Coordinates of C-alpha atoms in Angstrom, one line a residue:
M1096 CA -0.3 0.0 0.2
H1097 CA 0.6 4.2 -0.5
I1098 CA 0.2 6.8 0.7
V1099 CA 0.3 9.9 0.1
I1100 CA 0.2 12.7 2.9
C1101 CA -0.1 16.0 2.0
I1102 CA 0.8 18.8 4.6
K1103 CA 1.9 22.0 5.1
Q1104 CA 4.3 24.5 6.9
V1105 CA 2.7 27.4 9.0
P1106 CA 3.6 30.6 10.4
D1107 CA 3.2 29.6 13.8
S1108 CA -0.4 31.6 14.7
A1109 CA 0.4 33.9 17.6
Q1110 CA 3.0 35.3 15.2
I1111 CA 1.2 35.9 11.7
R1112 CA 1.9 38.9 9.7
V1113 CA -0.5 40.3 6.7
H1114 CA 2.0 42.3 4.0
P1115 CA -0.2 45.5 3.9
V1116 CA -0.3 45.8 0.3
T1117 CA -0.4 42.2 -1.6
N1118 CA -2.2 40.8 1.6
T1119 CA -0.6 37.6 1.8
I1120 CA 0.7 36.4 4.5
M1121 CA 4.8 37.3 5.7
R1122 CA 6.8 34.5 6.3
Q1123 CA 10.1 35.7 7.1
G1124 CA 11.2 36.2 10.7
V1125 CA 8.0 34.2 11.7
P1126 CA 8.8 31.1 13.2
T1127 CA 6.8 28.1 11.7
I1128 CA 5.3 24.3 12.2
I1129 CA 3.8 21.7 10.7
N1130 CA 0.0 22.8 10.4
P1131 CA -1.4 21.4 13.5
Y1132 CA -3.7 19.4 11.9
D1133 CA -1.5 17.3 9.5
L1134 CA -0.1 15.9 11.8
F1135 CA -3.3 13.7 12.7
A1136 CA -3.1 13.1 9.3
L1137 CA 0.5 12.0 9.5
E1138 CA 0.2 9.7 12.4
E1139 CA -3.4 7.4 10.8
A1140 CA -0.9 7.4 7.2
L1141 CA 2.3 6.2 9.7
R1142 CA -0.5 3.6 11.6
L1143 CA -1.4 2.5 8.7
R1144 CA 1.4 1.4 7.2
D1145 CA 2.5 -0.4 10.5
A1146 CA -0.8 -2.7 10.4
H1147 CA -1.3 -3.2 6.6
G1148 CA 2.6 -3.1 5.6
G1149 CA 3.2 -0.4 2.5
E1150 CA 4.7 3.3 2.3
V1151 CA 4.4 6.6 3.2
T1152 CA 5.0 9.1 0.9
V1153 CA 5.1 13.2 2.5
L1154 CA 4.3 15.6 0.1
T1155 CA 4.3 19.7 0.5
M1156 CA 4.7 22.5 -1.2
G1157 CA 6.2 25.6 -0.4
P1158 CA 9.6 27.7 -0.4
P1159 CA 12.9 25.5 0.2
M1160 CA 12.8 26.1 4.1
A1161 CA 9.5 24.0 4.0
E1162 CA 12.4 21.3 4.1
D1163 CA 12.3 21.8 8.2
A1164 CA 8.6 20.5 8.0
L1165 CA 9.5 17.3 5.7
R1166 CA 12.1 16.5 8.2
K1167 CA 10.5 16.8 11.0
A1168 CA 7.4 14.6 9.4
L1169 CA 10.5 12.0 8.4
T1170 CA 11.0 11.6 12.3
Y1171 CA 8.1 10.4 13.0
G1172 CA 8.7 8.0 10.7
A1173 CA 6.9 8.4 7.3
D1174 CA 9.0 6.7 4.5
R1175 CA 10.5 9.7 1.7
A1176 CA 9.7 13.5 1.4
V1177 CA 9.2 15.6 -1.8
L1178 CA 9.2 19.4 -2.2
L1179 CA 7.5 21.3 -4.8
T1180 CA 9.3 24.5 -4.8
D1181 CA 9.3 27.4 -7.5
R1182 CA 9.1 30.9 -7.4
Y1183 CA 5.8 30.3 -9.3
F1184 CA 3.7 28.8 -6.9
A1185 CA 3.9 32.4 -4.7
G1186 CA 0.9 33.6 -3.4
S1187 CA -1.5 29.8 -4.6
D1188 CA -5.2 30.3 -3.1
T1189 CA -6.7 27.0 -2.8
L1190 CA -7.2 26.3 -6.2
A1191 CA -4.3 26.8 -7.6
T1192 CA -2.5 25.0 -4.6
S1193 CA -5.1 22.1 -5.1
F1194 CA -3.9 22.3 -9.1
A1195 CA 0.2 22.2 -8.1
L1196 CA -0.7 19.5 -5.8
S1197 CA -2.7 17.3 -7.4
Q1198 CA 0.0 17.8 -10.7
A1199 CA 2.7 16.6 -7.9
I1200 CA 0.6 13.5 -6.6
T1201 CA 0.1 12.9 -9.9
K1202 CA 4.2 12.7 -10.9
V1203 CA 4.1 10.6 -7.3
G1204 CA 2.8 7.9 -8.5
E1205 CA 4.9 7.6 -11.7
T1206 CA 7.7 7.6 -9.8
F1207 CA 7.3 6.0 -7.0
G1208 CA 3.9 3.7 -7.2
T1209 CA 0.1 4.9 -7.8
P1210 CA -0.9 5.9 -3.8
D1211 CA -3.9 4.2 -2.7
I1212 CA -5.1 6.4 -0.1
V1213 CA -3.8 10.3 -0.4
F1214 CA -4.2 12.6 3.3
T1215 CA -4.8 15.8 4.3
G1216 CA -5.8 17.1 7.4
K1217 CA -9.1 19.2 7.7
Q1218 CA -7.3 22.7 7.6
T1219 CA -5.0 24.0 7.8
I1220 CA -4.5 27.1 10.7
D1221 CA -2.8 29.8 8.9
G1222 CA -6.2 29.7 5.9
D1223 CA -8.9 27.9 7.5
T1224 CA -10.9 27.8 4.2
A1225 CA -11.2 23.2 4.8
Q1226 CA -11.0 23.4 0.9
V1227 CA -7.2 22.0 -0.6
G1228 CA -7.5 18.3 -0.3
P1229 CA -11.5 18.2 -1.2
G1230 CA -9.6 20.4 -4.3
I1231 CA -7.2 18.0 -4.5
A1232 CA -10.4 15.4 -4.6
K1233 CA -11.9 17.1 -7.7
R1234 CA -8.6 16.8 -9.9
L1235 CA -7.9 14.1 -9.4
D1236 CA -11.0 12.1 -9.6
L1237 CA -11.4 10.5 -6.7
L1238 CA -14.0 9.0 -3.5
Q1239 CA -13.4 12.0 -1.2
L1240 CA -13.9 10.8 3.0
T1241 CA -14.1 14.8 5.0
Y1242 CA -14.1 15.0 8.4
V1243 CA -13.2 11.8 9.2
A1244 CA -12.7 10.8 12.9
K1245 CA -11.4 7.0 12.9
I1246 CA -10.6 4.4 10.2
A1247 CA -12.8 1.5 11.5
S1248 CA -11.4 -1.0 8.5
I1249 CA -10.0 -1.2 5.9
D1250 CA -9.4 -4.0 2.9
L1251 CA -6.9 -4.1 0.9
D1252 CA -7.9 -7.9 -0.9
V1253 CA -11.6 -6.0 -2.4
R1254 CA -10.2 -2.4 -2.1
E1255 CA -12.8 -0.7 0.9
I1256 CA -12.3 1.3 3.8
T1257 CA -14.0 2.1 6.4
V1258 CA -14.3 5.1 8.0
E1259 CA -16.6 7.3 10.4
R1260 CA -17.1 10.5 9.8
R1261 CA -17.9 13.4 12.0
S1262 CA -21.1 15.6 11.0
E1263 CA -23.4 18.1 12.1
G1264 CA -26.1 15.6 12.6
G1265 CA -24.3 13.1 14.1
M1266 CA -21.5 10.4 13.0
Q1267 CA -21.6 8.2 9.4
M1268 CA -20.5 5.1 8.8
L1269 CA -18.8 5.4 5.5
K1270 CA -17.8 2.7 3.0
S1271 CA -15.6 3.6 0.2
R1272 CA -13.6 2.6 -2.7
L1273 CA -9.7 2.5 -2.7
P1274 CA -7.9 5.1 -4.3
C1275 CA -9.6 7.0 -2.1
L1276 CA -8.7 11.0 0.0
I1277 CA -9.4 11.4 3.7
T1278 CA -9.3 14.5 5.6
M1279 CA -8.8 14.0 9.0
L1280 CA -10.2 15.8 12.4
E1281 CA -8.4 16.8 14.9
G1282 CA -8.0 14.7 18.7
T1283 CA -8.6 11.5 16.3
N1284 CA -5.1 10.1 17.4
E1285 CA -2.2 10.9 19.2
I1286 CA 1.1 12.0 17.2
R1287 CA 4.4 9.0 17.6
R1288 CA 6.9 10.1 19.9
G1289 CA 9.8 9.6 16.6
S1290 CA 12.8 7.1 17.3
L1291 CA 15.9 7.8 17.9
D1292 CA 16.6 5.5 14.5
D1293 CA 14.1 7.6 12.5
A1294 CA 15.6 10.8 13.7
L1295 CA 19.2 10.0 12.4
R1296 CA 17.1 9.1 8.9
A1297 CA 15.6 12.1 8.3
A1298 CA 18.8 13.6 9.4
R1299 CA 20.2 11.7 6.6
S1300 CA 17.4 11.7 4.1
Q1301 CA 17.4 13.3 0.6
I1302 CA 14.3 15.4 0.6
V1303 CA 13.4 15.4 -3.8
K1304 CA 12.9 18.5 -4.7
W1305 CA 10.5 18.9 -7.5
S1306 CA 10.5 22.5 -9.8
A1307 CA 7.4 23.0 -11.7
A1308 CA 8.4 21.4 -14.5
D1309 CA 9.8 18.1 -12.3
A1310 CA 6.5 17.7 -11.2
G1311 CA 5.2 18.2 -14.9
I1312 CA 3.0 21.2 -14.1
E1313 CA 3.1 22.4 -17.7
D1314 CA 0.6 25.5 -17.9
L1315 CA 1.3 27.7 -15.2
A1316 CA -0.9 29.8 -16.0
K1317 CA -2.7 27.7 -13.0
C1318 CA -0.4 28.4 -10.8
G1319 CA 0.4 31.0 -8.0
L1320 CA -0.7 34.6 -7.9
R1321 CA -1.9 34.3 -11.6
G1322 CA -3.7 31.5 -11.4
S1323 CA -5.3 32.4 -8.0
P1324 CA -9.0 34.7 -8.6
T1325 CA -9.4 34.5 -4.8
V1326 CA -8.5 38.6 -4.0
V1327 CA -8.2 39.5 -0.5
K1328 CA -9.3 43.2 -0.4
R1329 CA -8.3 44.2 3.3
V1330 CA -7.3 42.9 6.5
F1331 CA -7.6 44.6 9.3
A1332 CA -8.1 43.8 13.5
P1333 CA -12.0 44.0 14.1
T1334 CA -12.3 47.1 17.0
A1335 CA -11.9 45.8 20.7
R1336 CA -15.6 46.9 22.0
A1337 CA -15.4 49.3 25.2
E1338 CA -18.9 48.0 26.6
K1339 CA -17.6 44.8 29.4
A1340 CA -19.6 42.2 30.2
A1341 CA -22.4 42.4 32.7
Q1342 CA -22.6 39.4 35.2
I1343 CA -25.4 38.0 37.4
D1344 CA -24.7 36.9 41.2
T1345 CA -25.9 33.4 41.3
T1346 CA -25.8 33.9 44.8
D1347 CA -28.7 31.7 46.2
K1348 CA -30.7 32.4 43.5
T1349 CA -32.9 29.5 41.7
L1350 CA -33.0 28.8 38.0
R1351 CA -36.1 30.3 37.4
D1352 CA -34.9 33.3 39.2
L1353 CA -31.5 33.9 37.3
A1354 CA -33.4 33.1 34.6
D1355 CA -35.8 36.2 34.4
E1356 CA -32.9 37.8 35.8
L1357 CA -31.5 37.6 31.9
I1358 CA -34.4 37.6 30.4
A1359 CA -35.4 41.5 32.1
A1360 CA -31.2 42.1 31.9
I1361 CA -31.1 41.5 27.9
L1362 CA -34.6 43.5 27.0
T1363 CA -33.3 45.9 29.0
R1364 CA -31.0 46.7 26.3
Q1365 CA -32.3 45.2 23.2
P1366 CA -35.6 46.3 23.8
A1367 CA -37.3 45.9 20.7
L1368 CA -36.2 41.9 21.1
E1369 CA -39.3 42.0 24.0
H1370 CA -41.9 42.7 20.2
E1371 CA -40.4 40.4 18.4
L1372 CA -40.0 37.8 20.5
P1373 CA -43.3 34.8 20.8
F1374 CA -43.5 35.6 24.5
D1375 CA -45.7 37.8 26.9
G1376 CA -43.1 38.1 29.4
A1377 CA -44.6 36.1 32.5
A1378 CA -43.0 33.0 32.8

């Protein structure tokens, strides 16, 4: 079994800066980490590899410094790492990113074997769109299983996988054919501590580095800013509210008294609600 896991090196969310002109994230001088959601996907890929055999290829698109994230993934036990890096990819939105990554996954399949499963995290902490995973699935014509909380079973003989998926109405049990793409939820597992052997191997490993041409990307108009129809018109920090929250004293009060007092406080601040809500004010 060959599993491809897409990860992203992201800036530490506590220290993100935005370029005042292009409205893109400024990464220079900002500490970077592996996108936390991707770690759950990586651990699940490694668990499947350990249980059923095969290889795990880690793929990322980014600047040359994204190699650090790939080496970190290798310390956890991934078998190989591929860095898709080129100036043509700068400023990519989710549409351009999913295009470049899908092309790279095709190249990975031609070079190292067709993937049975492609993993991504649910979303990234810098974009929070949750669009890249489904975008890759669409471009590669893969069945997609999003917001997966648990892989219940996998049968490589009949090439089927059963997962638990979180939805607004609860949990769903879904069965899919392979190959497929899975986006993993947070908190679904605990990332392992890499072994000393894996750490030494990661330090010695040769990261596979592909440019757009190396990955077989011919239509460069679909990459980077040119291939990104998303336009950020303005970036701003919300104005802090000057009004402080009110507190209600709960000492020696019943739940009914507290409810009455809360409703009265709300109607005092928003008197128009008294005429809109379907009650007459009497409990």
